[in-house]
Amino acid sequence: MEGKLMSLAERRSVLEAAREALEGLDEVLVQASGAELIELLGVVDAVGARAGAARVVVTAEAVTRGEVAQSGMNVHAWVREHAPSLRQGGAAQVASLAQAVCPGPSQWRPDCRAGAGVDPGSPLGMAWAGVKDGIVSPALATAVLREVGRLEPLLQAQAVPTVTRALLELGVAWGPTLMRRLRPRLLAEHGAAGVFDDLQERLAKSARLSSPMVESGDLTEYQLLMTPEQAAVLEAAIGPLSAPAPNEVTGERDLRPAGQRRVEALTQVCRRSAGLDAEAQGADGAGGAAAAVHVIVPLADLEQRVGCGEVVGSTASGTLLSPEVLRRVCCAADLVPHVLGSAGEDLDLGRVVRLFTRGQRRLLWRRDRGCTYPGCTAPAAWAQAHHVLHWLDGGRSDVDNAALLCQRHHTFVHQRRLVAAVRRTPDERGRYVVWDLTDGSYDRHLEHLRAQAAAHDPPPLTPQRLAELVAAITGDDPDDQRWAAVELADQQDHLESTDHDWYDEDWADDVWRERLDLPG
């Protein structure tokens, strides 16, 4: 029928044949090769696109003639009634586009076609042309027209066709959801004078960071909306820190998912900022740490790594921290524990003596230069002072018990329970801190230390034992006096070395003298 315009009857016959051809298609697909499947899908897609365009054309004709009005239904209801497949979605877009391009009942003539009076250079004309050709879906056409309607008052008049064409091309390639992302660039390049500046100024009022939504020990949720300026600053800060960081020295891969890397990068930026503020203020103790988190925790739980600690005194109040997390945060010297005894009484509030001082941190910066974990290149300003022998295990806040670690490897060292040897002089590779990367090396080191301490510690100083020592030292036997004095001195040294907050050396001397009735 080439060169001859098909009549309506002929077209209907072909459409019905096409419908019949599509019915039961799945039963004969086994006959198709892979290449034929690809070709067939393209044909079916083209038929579907043309059918979508035909829906709009037929609906527009019905609206123009007044058929829809005579039915007593609105256009949307009429489409849903006579195109049942659109009840699943899409009827509104067909109805909207058909109404937009029809000339109206009073202007209808037998030779009048839908869209005939539409300017082909207008946004509606361009969208309609794409729909009729089966290139633009009714859903995309209505979305583009809606977006152009929002943008048109803000655009230079001559730029409207260019912007419409760009949105249609973007939608055909990627769908309508990406159009909003293109809006700032379109306004920047084609907007009227000052429009883009005004838009970004207004955005600042909508930017927000919600308070934390705490679900006990589960993840804490925030809602964050940022202006382009704020987002650019944030990405500049966390972008380099959130890239995968495989360790070329140890061969360890960075298996953290992208989301975890980004949130850890944000945490690191916050820690670094707080640490710099504290450093600028010249603060020591809790004020000199990257943060001061107040946590309620029973002492037995903290020592035995059971139970949990509860955050208090901030918008994150109620958050539960596991014992291992608490020990790691204690090591990082930015926790103020409210330690409770067996009866819930306050045993300790803020043992800031455990914190590394400002001078110690600066000495570690000079000594370690950066994160001491093998292969890590994080600079010293990004690192935390880690207690090699954990503070909760009796480790002192001395530089000889300290090593700089970045946040990632600080967590890693605690999770794998690793220990390091801190040297007074560097080894042949210039390292002051040498890590044992064998899993559980810390626990084995701790067992060794405890075994040594048990072999050298004096027996428990019970009242009966104290009475025996007093009797010996005040007796007449010089040998008894000598060994009793030695053991009393060992008992005093033992108390001093355990670093108890309640122990005071001057007070202890007075007690020994008082108990032994010695002159001051």
Short mmCIF file of C-alpha atoms in Angstrom, two decimals:
data_model
loop_
_atom_site.label_atom_id
_atom_site.label_comp_id
_atom_site.label_asym_id
_atom_site.label_seq_id
_atom_site.Cartn_x
_atom_site.Cartn_y
_atom_site.Cartn_z
CA MET A 1 0.00 0.00 0.00
CA GLU A 2 3.05 2.19 -0.48
CA GLY A 3 2.21 5.74 -1.59
CA LYS A 4 -1.43 5.30 -0.59
CA LEU A 5 -2.86 6.64 2.66
CA MET A 6 -4.43 3.80 4.59
CA SER A 7 -8.09 4.25 5.44
CA LEU A 8 -9.38 4.01 8.97
CA ALA A 9 -10.84 0.58 8.27
CA GLU A 10 -7.52 -0.65 6.91
CA ARG A 11 -5.62 0.70 9.92
CA ARG A 12 -8.07 -0.88 12.33
CA SER A 13 -7.68 -4.20 10.56
CA VAL A 14 -3.90 -3.98 10.84
CA LEU A 15 -4.10 -3.01 14.52
CA GLU A 16 -6.34 -5.97 15.28
CA ALA A 17 -3.93 -8.21 13.40
CA ALA A 18 -1.04 -6.81 15.43
CA ARG A 19 -2.90 -7.46 18.64
CA GLU A 20 -3.57 -11.04 17.55
CA ALA A 21 0.10 -11.44 16.59
CA LEU A 22 1.16 -10.39 20.08
CA GLU A 23 -1.19 -12.81 21.80
CA GLY A 24 0.59 -16.04 22.67
CA LEU A 25 3.94 -14.67 21.50
CA ASP A 26 5.73 -16.39 24.38
CA GLU A 27 4.76 -19.81 23.02
CA VAL A 28 6.73 -19.36 19.77
CA LEU A 29 9.75 -17.46 21.10
CA VAL A 30 11.63 -20.74 21.34
CA GLN A 31 11.96 -20.59 17.55
CA ALA A 32 13.92 -17.33 17.69
CA SER A 33 17.70 -17.04 17.79
CA GLY A 34 19.41 -14.57 20.14
CA ALA A 35 19.73 -11.97 17.39
CA GLU A 36 16.07 -12.43 16.44
CA LEU A 37 15.01 -11.87 20.06
CA ILE A 38 16.84 -8.55 20.10
CA GLU A 39 15.26 -7.51 16.80
CA LEU A 40 11.81 -8.65 17.91
CA LEU A 41 12.02 -6.66 21.14
CA GLY A 42 12.78 -3.53 19.13
CA VAL A 43 9.73 -4.08 16.92
CA VAL A 44 7.46 -4.71 19.91
CA ASP A 45 8.81 -1.60 21.62
CA ALA A 46 8.18 0.53 18.55
CA VAL A 47 4.64 -0.82 18.31
CA GLY A 48 4.07 -0.04 21.98
CA ALA A 49 5.41 3.50 21.57
CA ARG A 50 3.19 4.12 18.58
CA ALA A 51 0.24 2.67 20.49
CA GLY A 52 0.93 5.09 23.33
CA ALA A 53 0.89 7.99 20.90
CA ALA A 54 -2.31 6.68 19.34
CA ARG A 55 -4.03 6.71 22.73
CA VAL A 56 -3.38 10.44 23.04
CA VAL A 57 -4.48 11.15 19.45
CA VAL A 58 -7.72 9.22 19.82
CA THR A 59 -8.47 10.85 23.18
CA ALA A 60 -7.77 14.32 21.80
CA GLU A 61 -10.15 13.64 18.89
CA ALA A 62 -12.86 12.55 21.31
CA VAL A 63 -12.36 15.66 23.41
CA THR A 64 -12.38 17.93 20.35
CA ARG A 65 -15.62 16.47 18.98
CA GLY A 66 -17.33 16.72 22.35
CA GLU A 67 -17.73 12.97 22.71
CA VAL A 68 -16.17 13.05 26.16
CA ALA A 69 -18.45 15.87 27.30
CA GLN A 70 -21.54 14.03 26.03
CA SER A 71 -20.54 10.94 28.04
CA GLY A 72 -20.92 12.87 31.28
CA MET A 73 -17.39 11.96 32.37
CA ASN A 74 -14.25 14.04 32.65
CA VAL A 75 -11.37 13.22 30.33
CA HIS A 76 -9.43 11.26 32.92
CA ALA A 77 -12.43 9.03 33.75
CA TRP A 78 -13.20 8.58 30.05
CA VAL A 79 -9.67 7.33 29.36
CA ARG A 80 -9.77 4.93 32.30
CA GLU A 81 -13.13 3.62 31.14
CA HIS A 82 -12.13 2.90 27.54
CA ALA A 83 -8.41 2.13 27.95
CA PRO A 84 -8.52 -0.36 30.87
CA SER A 85 -4.76 -0.97 30.87
CA LEU A 86 -4.24 2.67 31.92
CA ARG A 87 -6.10 2.05 35.17
CA GLN A 88 -2.74 0.75 36.38
CA GLY A 89 -1.27 4.20 35.75
CA GLY A 90 -0.81 6.70 32.95
CA ALA A 91 -4.42 7.74 32.31
CA ALA A 92 -3.87 11.19 33.84
CA GLN A 93 -0.94 11.97 31.52
CA VAL A 94 -2.88 10.88 28.41
CA ALA A 95 -5.88 12.96 29.45
CA SER A 96 -3.77 16.04 30.28
CA LEU A 97 -1.85 15.98 27.00
CA ALA A 98 -4.98 15.35 24.92
CA GLN A 99 -6.71 18.34 26.49
CA ALA A 100 -3.66 20.54 25.94
CA VAL A 101 -3.47 19.92 22.16
CA CYS A 102 -7.14 19.76 21.18
CA PRO A 103 -8.71 22.93 19.74
CA GLY A 104 -11.95 22.54 21.68
CA PRO A 105 -15.47 21.64 20.50
CA SER A 106 -16.31 25.11 19.18
CA GLN A 107 -13.30 25.13 16.88
CA TRP A 108 -13.61 21.56 15.60
CA ARG A 109 -13.93 20.89 11.88
CA PRO A 110 -13.86 17.56 10.02
CA ASP A 111 -10.39 18.39 8.67
CA CYS A 112 -9.11 19.69 12.01
CA ARG A 113 -6.56 17.46 13.71
CA ALA A 114 -5.42 17.51 17.31
CA GLY A 115 -2.40 19.75 17.75
CA ALA A 116 -2.98 21.54 14.43
CA GLY A 117 -3.19 24.92 16.13
CA VAL A 118 -0.17 24.40 18.37
CA ASP A 119 3.00 26.39 17.64
CA PRO A 120 5.61 23.75 16.70
CA GLY A 121 8.34 25.91 18.27
CA SER A 122 6.57 26.16 21.65
CA PRO A 123 7.20 23.70 24.49
CA LEU A 124 3.80 22.08 23.87
CA GLY A 125 4.46 21.80 20.10
CA MET A 126 7.86 20.21 20.66
CA ALA A 127 6.49 17.73 23.20
CA TRP A 128 3.51 16.90 21.01
CA ALA A 129 5.72 16.23 17.99
CA GLY A 130 7.78 13.80 20.06
CA VAL A 131 4.65 12.02 21.31
CA LYS A 132 3.15 11.64 17.82
CA ASP A 133 6.41 10.15 16.54
CA GLY A 134 6.39 7.61 19.36
CA ILE A 135 9.71 8.97 20.72
CA VAL A 136 8.35 10.79 23.77
CA SER A 137 5.91 9.04 26.12
CA PRO A 138 2.87 10.94 27.39
CA ALA A 139 4.32 10.68 30.92
CA LEU A 140 7.60 12.29 29.86
CA ALA A 141 5.83 14.94 27.80
CA THR A 142 3.65 16.08 30.72
CA ALA A 143 6.66 16.02 33.09
CA VAL A 144 8.70 18.21 30.71
CA LEU A 145 5.84 20.65 30.22
CA ARG A 146 5.36 20.90 33.97
CA GLU A 147 9.08 21.57 34.51
CA VAL A 148 9.23 24.15 31.72
CA GLY A 149 6.19 25.84 33.24
CA ARG A 150 8.15 26.26 36.49
CA LEU A 151 11.30 27.45 34.75
CA GLU A 152 9.85 29.73 32.05
CA PRO A 153 9.34 32.79 34.31
CA LEU A 154 12.98 32.51 35.38
CA LEU A 155 14.49 32.00 31.92
CA GLN A 156 15.55 34.38 29.21
CA ALA A 157 12.71 34.34 26.66
CA GLN A 158 14.88 33.15 23.77
CA ALA A 159 16.17 30.25 25.84
CA VAL A 160 12.82 28.51 26.39
CA PRO A 161 12.98 26.30 23.23
CA THR A 162 16.59 25.36 24.03
CA VAL A 163 15.72 24.37 27.58
CA THR A 164 12.64 22.41 26.43
CA ARG A 165 14.70 20.51 23.87
CA ALA A 166 17.37 19.72 26.48
CA LEU A 167 14.80 18.37 28.93
CA LEU A 168 13.15 16.21 26.28
CA GLU A 169 16.47 14.77 25.13
CA LEU A 170 17.52 14.09 28.71
CA GLY A 171 14.18 12.44 29.47
CA VAL A 172 14.27 10.22 26.38
CA ALA A 173 17.77 9.02 27.32
CA TRP A 174 17.41 8.69 31.10
CA GLY A 175 13.77 9.18 32.11
CA PRO A 176 12.06 12.15 33.77
CA THR A 177 13.59 11.76 37.25
CA LEU A 178 16.88 13.43 36.28
CA MET A 179 15.29 16.68 35.16
CA ARG A 180 15.45 18.27 38.60
CA ARG A 181 19.20 17.69 38.69
CA LEU A 182 19.50 19.65 35.46
CA ARG A 183 17.49 22.61 36.77
CA PRO A 184 20.38 24.49 38.46
CA ARG A 185 22.58 24.24 35.36
CA LEU A 186 19.77 25.42 33.08
CA LEU A 187 19.12 28.42 35.31
CA ALA A 188 22.84 29.15 35.57
CA GLU A 189 23.28 29.12 31.79
CA HIS A 190 19.91 30.40 30.55
CA GLY A 191 18.30 32.12 33.52
CA ALA A 192 17.47 35.82 33.69
CA ALA A 193 19.96 38.08 35.44
CA GLY A 194 20.24 37.34 39.17
CA VAL A 195 17.86 34.37 39.08
CA PHE A 196 20.47 31.75 39.93
CA ASP A 197 21.83 33.83 42.82
CA ASP A 198 18.34 34.30 44.22
CA LEU A 199 17.63 30.58 43.94
CA GLN A 200 20.69 29.59 45.92
CA GLU A 201 20.01 32.23 48.57
CA ARG A 202 16.50 30.84 49.05
CA LEU A 203 17.85 27.32 49.35
CA ALA A 204 19.68 28.23 52.56
CA LYS A 205 16.35 28.48 54.42
CA SER A 206 15.46 24.92 53.44
CA ALA A 207 18.79 23.36 54.39
CA ARG A 208 18.66 21.44 57.64
CA LEU A 209 20.25 18.75 59.76
CA SER A 210 17.81 16.92 61.99
CA SER A 211 18.45 15.91 65.57
CA PRO A 212 19.55 12.28 65.90
CA MET A 213 16.85 9.64 65.93
CA VAL A 214 18.33 7.14 68.36
CA GLU A 215 17.24 3.52 68.30
CA SER A 216 19.17 2.24 71.33
CA GLY A 217 22.32 0.45 70.15
CA ASP A 218 21.21 0.37 66.51
CA LEU A 219 22.14 2.91 63.87
CA THR A 220 21.37 6.55 64.65
CA GLU A 221 19.52 8.28 61.83
CA TYR A 222 19.92 11.89 60.66
CA GLN A 223 18.12 13.73 57.88
CA LEU A 224 20.38 16.12 55.98
CA LEU A 225 19.51 18.65 53.28
CA MET A 226 22.31 20.98 52.11
CA THR A 227 22.66 23.89 49.75
CA PRO A 228 24.99 23.39 46.78
CA GLU A 229 27.62 25.46 48.57
CA GLN A 230 27.38 23.35 51.73
CA ALA A 231 27.40 20.12 49.74
CA ALA A 232 30.49 21.24 47.84
CA VAL A 233 32.32 21.97 51.09
CA LEU A 234 31.28 18.64 52.59
CA GLU A 235 32.32 16.64 49.55
CA ALA A 236 35.64 18.47 49.36
CA ALA A 237 36.29 17.45 52.98
CA ILE A 238 35.14 13.83 52.94
CA GLY A 239 35.72 12.94 49.29
CA PRO A 240 39.46 12.23 49.53
CA LEU A 241 39.01 10.49 52.91
CA SER A 242 36.25 8.18 51.65
CA ALA A 243 38.13 6.68 48.72
CA PRO A 244 39.06 2.96 49.02
CA ALA A 245 42.40 2.65 50.80
CA PRO A 246 44.04 -0.75 50.22
CA ASN A 247 47.24 -1.27 52.20
CA GLU A 248 50.14 -1.88 49.85
CA VAL A 249 52.48 -2.81 52.71
CA THR A 250 50.34 -5.50 54.37
CA GLY A 251 48.36 -6.44 51.26
CA GLU A 252 45.03 -5.84 53.03
CA ARG A 253 42.13 -4.83 50.79
CA ASP A 254 39.71 -2.11 51.79
CA LEU A 255 36.47 -4.09 51.99
CA ARG A 256 34.37 -1.30 53.50
CA PRO A 257 31.30 -0.42 51.38
CA ALA A 258 31.10 3.11 50.01
CA GLY A 259 28.50 4.24 52.56
CA GLN A 260 30.64 3.09 55.47
CA ARG A 261 33.71 4.83 54.05
CA ARG A 262 31.78 8.09 53.69
CA VAL A 263 30.35 8.12 57.21
CA GLU A 264 33.76 7.23 58.68
CA ALA A 265 35.28 10.06 56.65
CA LEU A 266 32.68 12.49 58.03
CA THR A 267 33.39 11.28 61.58
CA GLN A 268 37.11 11.77 61.00
CA VAL A 269 36.57 15.33 59.77
CA CYS A 270 34.48 16.12 62.87
CA ARG A 271 37.08 14.61 65.20
CA ARG A 272 39.86 16.53 63.50
CA SER A 273 37.93 19.81 63.71
CA ALA A 274 37.15 19.33 67.41
CA GLY A 275 40.76 18.34 68.08
CA LEU A 276 42.10 21.43 66.35
CA ASP A 277 39.75 23.63 68.38
CA ALA A 278 40.97 22.03 71.60
CA GLU A 279 44.59 22.36 70.49
CA ALA A 280 44.10 26.05 69.69
CA GLN A 281 42.69 26.61 73.17
CA GLY A 282 45.70 24.92 74.73
CA ALA A 283 43.45 22.59 76.69
CA ASP A 284 44.48 19.43 78.50
CA GLY A 285 42.42 16.61 79.95
CA ALA A 286 38.87 16.17 78.71
CA GLY A 287 38.90 19.61 77.22
CA GLY A 288 41.87 18.71 75.10
CA ALA A 289 40.26 15.64 73.57
CA ALA A 290 38.50 15.54 70.24
CA ALA A 291 35.17 15.17 72.07
CA ALA A 292 33.89 14.69 75.60
CA VAL A 293 31.24 11.99 75.63
CA HIS A 294 29.63 11.28 79.01
CA VAL A 295 28.71 7.62 79.47
CA ILE A 296 27.20 5.74 82.42
CA VAL A 297 28.76 2.29 82.80
CA PRO A 298 29.25 -0.19 85.69
CA LEU A 299 32.94 -0.73 86.43
CA ALA A 300 32.63 -4.53 86.32
CA ASP A 301 31.03 -4.38 82.87
CA LEU A 302 33.78 -2.10 81.59
CA GLU A 303 36.54 -4.36 82.89
CA GLN A 304 34.97 -7.65 81.79
CA ARG A 305 33.71 -6.37 78.42
CA VAL A 306 30.05 -7.20 79.10
CA GLY A 307 26.87 -5.15 79.34
CA CYS A 308 26.79 -1.69 77.81
CA GLY A 309 27.20 2.01 78.52
CA GLU A 310 24.54 4.69 78.07
CA VAL A 311 25.33 8.14 76.64
CA VAL A 312 24.04 11.06 78.73
CA GLY A 313 24.16 14.82 78.55
CA SER A 314 23.73 15.33 74.79
CA THR A 315 21.14 15.07 72.01
CA ALA A 316 22.38 11.49 71.59
CA SER A 317 21.28 10.63 75.15
CA GLY A 318 20.01 7.07 75.38
CA THR A 319 22.43 5.68 72.81
CA LEU A 320 23.89 2.41 74.03
CA LEU A 321 27.58 1.68 73.43
CA SER A 322 28.98 -1.83 73.60
CA PRO A 323 31.84 -2.57 76.03
CA GLU A 324 34.40 -2.94 73.24
CA VAL A 325 33.36 0.40 71.71
CA LEU A 326 33.63 2.00 75.16
CA ARG A 327 37.12 0.61 75.63
CA ARG A 328 38.15 1.93 72.23
CA VAL A 329 36.72 5.37 72.97
CA CYS A 330 38.42 5.35 76.38
CA CYS A 331 41.67 4.61 74.60
CA ALA A 332 41.06 7.53 72.25
CA ALA A 333 40.92 9.75 75.34
CA ASP A 334 37.64 11.40 74.54
CA LEU A 335 35.27 9.72 76.99
CA VAL A 336 34.26 10.84 80.48
CA PRO A 337 32.91 7.67 82.13
CA HIS A 338 30.49 7.89 85.03
CA VAL A 339 31.71 4.60 86.54
CA LEU A 340 29.31 2.89 88.93
CA GLY A 341 30.06 0.36 91.68
CA SER A 342 28.23 -2.88 92.41
CA ALA A 343 25.46 -0.98 94.20
CA GLY A 344 25.19 1.68 91.51
CA GLU A 345 27.15 4.26 93.49
CA ASP A 346 29.46 6.73 91.70
CA LEU A 347 33.01 5.39 91.84
CA ASP A 348 34.58 7.71 89.32
CA LEU A 349 33.56 10.78 87.34
CA GLY A 350 35.89 11.83 84.60
CA ARG A 351 39.28 10.26 85.23
CA VAL A 352 40.95 12.92 83.09
CA VAL A 353 44.36 11.85 84.40
CA ARG A 354 44.22 9.10 81.80
CA LEU A 355 44.11 11.63 78.95
CA PHE A 356 47.24 12.43 77.03
CA THR A 357 48.25 16.03 77.61
CA ARG A 358 48.70 18.64 74.93
CA GLY A 359 52.48 18.38 75.28
CA GLN A 360 52.37 14.60 74.99
CA ARG A 361 50.26 14.76 71.85
CA ARG A 362 52.71 17.19 70.27
CA LEU A 363 55.62 14.94 71.21
CA LEU A 364 53.82 12.02 69.54
CA TRP A 365 53.30 14.14 66.43
CA ARG A 366 57.05 14.70 66.23
CA ARG A 367 57.96 11.11 67.08
CA ASP A 368 55.45 9.13 65.01
CA ARG A 369 54.84 11.69 62.21
CA GLY A 370 51.53 10.04 61.40
CA CYS A 371 49.48 6.87 61.82
CA THR A 372 51.84 4.11 62.95
CA TYR A 373 49.88 1.25 61.36
CA PRO A 374 52.05 -0.32 58.64
CA GLY A 375 51.35 1.14 55.23
CA CYS A 376 49.07 3.96 56.42
CA THR A 377 49.90 7.47 55.26
CA ALA A 378 47.43 9.45 57.42
CA PRO A 379 49.22 12.50 58.85
CA ALA A 380 49.63 13.11 62.56
CA ALA A 381 46.91 15.78 62.68
CA TRP A 382 44.36 13.13 61.65
CA ALA A 383 45.48 10.56 64.22
CA GLN A 384 44.54 9.79 67.81
CA ALA A 385 46.80 8.84 70.70
CA HIS A 386 46.21 5.15 71.34
CA HIS A 387 47.07 3.47 74.65
CA VAL A 388 49.18 0.48 73.54
CA LEU A 389 48.41 -1.17 76.87
CA HIS A 390 44.79 -0.11 77.25
CA TRP A 391 43.96 2.35 79.99
CA LEU A 392 41.34 -0.03 81.37
CA ASP A 393 44.00 -2.73 81.64
CA GLY A 394 46.30 -0.51 83.70
CA GLY A 395 48.08 1.24 80.84
CA ARG A 396 49.43 4.66 81.74
CA SER A 397 48.99 7.81 79.69
CA ASP A 398 52.72 8.01 78.95
CA VAL A 399 54.34 8.50 75.57
CA ASP A 400 56.12 5.16 76.11
CA ASN A 401 52.66 3.57 76.10
CA ALA A 402 51.29 5.61 73.18
CA ALA A 403 51.06 5.28 69.42
CA LEU A 404 49.33 7.50 66.89
CA LEU A 405 46.56 5.77 64.90
CA CYS A 406 44.05 7.14 62.40
CA GLN A 407 40.40 6.43 63.17
CA ARG A 408 40.17 3.54 60.72
CA HIS A 409 43.21 1.71 62.05
CA HIS A 410 42.38 2.60 65.65
CA THR A 411 39.15 0.67 65.22
CA PHE A 412 41.00 -2.07 63.34
CA VAL A 413 43.61 -2.49 66.10
CA HIS A 414 40.90 -2.87 68.74
CA GLN A 415 38.82 -5.25 66.66
CA ARG A 416 41.75 -7.54 65.91
CA ARG A 417 43.20 -7.08 69.42
CA LEU A 418 46.68 -6.03 68.27
CA VAL A 419 49.64 -4.88 70.36
CA ALA A 420 52.72 -2.87 69.50
CA ALA A 421 56.22 -2.48 70.89
CA VAL A 422 57.11 1.17 71.62
CA ARG A 423 60.84 1.79 71.30
CA ARG A 424 62.95 4.52 72.89
CA THR A 425 65.04 4.68 69.70
CA PRO A 426 63.93 4.00 66.12
CA ASP A 427 64.61 0.66 64.45
CA GLU A 428 66.44 0.24 61.16
CA ARG A 429 63.32 1.43 59.30
CA GLY A 430 62.96 4.54 61.47
CA ARG A 431 59.96 3.19 63.40
CA TYR A 432 59.38 3.95 67.05
CA VAL A 433 56.23 1.82 67.08
CA VAL A 434 56.35 -1.74 65.71
CA TRP A 435 53.03 -3.58 65.47
CA ASP A 436 52.43 -7.29 65.90
CA LEU A 437 49.73 -7.89 63.25
CA THR A 438 48.87 -11.38 64.48
CA ASP A 439 45.23 -11.52 65.53
CA GLY A 440 44.93 -11.57 69.34
CA SER A 441 48.52 -10.42 69.96
CA TYR A 442 47.27 -7.92 72.55
CA ASP A 443 45.53 -10.60 74.62
CA ARG A 444 48.64 -12.79 74.60
CA HIS A 445 50.75 -9.80 75.66
CA LEU A 446 48.28 -9.00 78.45
CA GLU A 447 48.39 -12.57 79.73
CA HIS A 448 52.18 -12.40 79.80
CA LEU A 449 52.12 -9.14 81.79
CA ARG A 450 49.62 -10.53 84.27
CA ALA A 451 51.69 -13.66 84.76
CA GLN A 452 54.77 -11.52 85.45
CA ALA A 453 52.83 -9.31 87.87
CA ALA A 454 51.46 -12.33 89.73
CA ALA A 455 54.96 -13.71 90.20
CA HIS A 456 56.30 -10.47 91.70
CA ASP A 457 53.32 -8.98 93.52
CA PRO A 458 53.35 -9.26 97.32
CA PRO A 459 50.65 -11.43 98.95
CA PRO A 460 47.32 -9.71 99.63
CA LEU A 461 47.53 -7.24 102.51
CA THR A 462 44.81 -8.65 104.75
CA PRO A 463 44.29 -7.37 108.34
CA GLN A 464 45.87 -10.58 109.64
CA ARG A 465 48.90 -10.15 107.37
CA LEU A 466 49.26 -6.51 108.41
CA ALA A 467 49.17 -7.51 112.08
CA GLU A 468 51.94 -10.06 111.44
CA LEU A 469 54.09 -7.43 109.69
CA VAL A 470 53.55 -4.90 112.50
CA ALA A 471 54.43 -7.50 115.12
CA ALA A 472 57.59 -8.44 113.25
CA ILE A 473 58.81 -4.91 112.64
CA THR A 474 58.19 -3.84 116.26
CA GLY A 475 59.69 -7.01 117.70
CA ASP A 476 63.24 -7.63 118.90
CA ASP A 477 64.45 -9.89 116.06
CA PRO A 478 66.48 -7.81 113.55
CA ASP A 479 65.88 -10.37 110.77
CA ASP A 480 62.10 -10.22 111.26
CA GLN A 481 62.22 -6.43 111.29
CA ARG A 482 64.18 -6.44 108.02
CA TRP A 483 61.86 -8.72 105.99
CA ALA A 484 58.73 -7.05 107.38
CA ALA A 485 60.01 -3.59 106.38
CA VAL A 486 60.82 -4.89 102.86
CA GLU A 487 57.34 -6.36 102.41
CA LEU A 488 55.65 -3.19 103.68
CA ALA A 489 57.65 -1.19 101.17
CA ASP A 490 56.62 -3.63 98.41
CA GLN A 491 52.98 -3.28 99.42
CA GLN A 492 53.23 0.51 99.17
CA ASP A 493 54.97 0.31 95.78
CA HIS A 494 52.30 -2.08 94.55
CA LEU A 495 49.49 0.31 95.48
CA GLU A 496 51.28 3.20 93.81
CA SER A 497 51.92 1.23 90.59
CA THR A 498 48.28 0.21 90.19
CA ASP A 499 47.37 3.86 89.59
CA HIS A 500 44.25 3.97 91.80
CA ASP A 501 42.56 7.37 91.93
CA TRP A 502 41.90 6.97 95.66
CA TYR A 503 45.54 6.30 96.50
CA ASP A 504 47.59 9.26 97.70
CA GLU A 505 51.28 8.75 98.46
CA ASP A 506 51.53 11.33 101.28
CA TRP A 507 48.43 9.90 102.89
CA ALA A 508 49.90 6.39 102.65
CA ASP A 509 53.14 7.46 104.35
CA ASP A 510 51.15 8.91 107.24
CA VAL A 511 49.14 5.70 107.51
CA TRP A 512 52.24 3.50 107.63
CA ARG A 513 53.82 5.70 110.29
CA GLU A 514 50.63 5.84 112.32
CA ARG A 515 50.13 2.07 112.17
CA LEU A 516 53.76 1.39 113.04
CA ASP A 517 53.86 4.17 115.66
CA LEU A 518 56.92 5.68 114.00
CA PRO A 519 57.97 9.31 114.47
CA GLY A 520 57.18 11.69 111.61
#
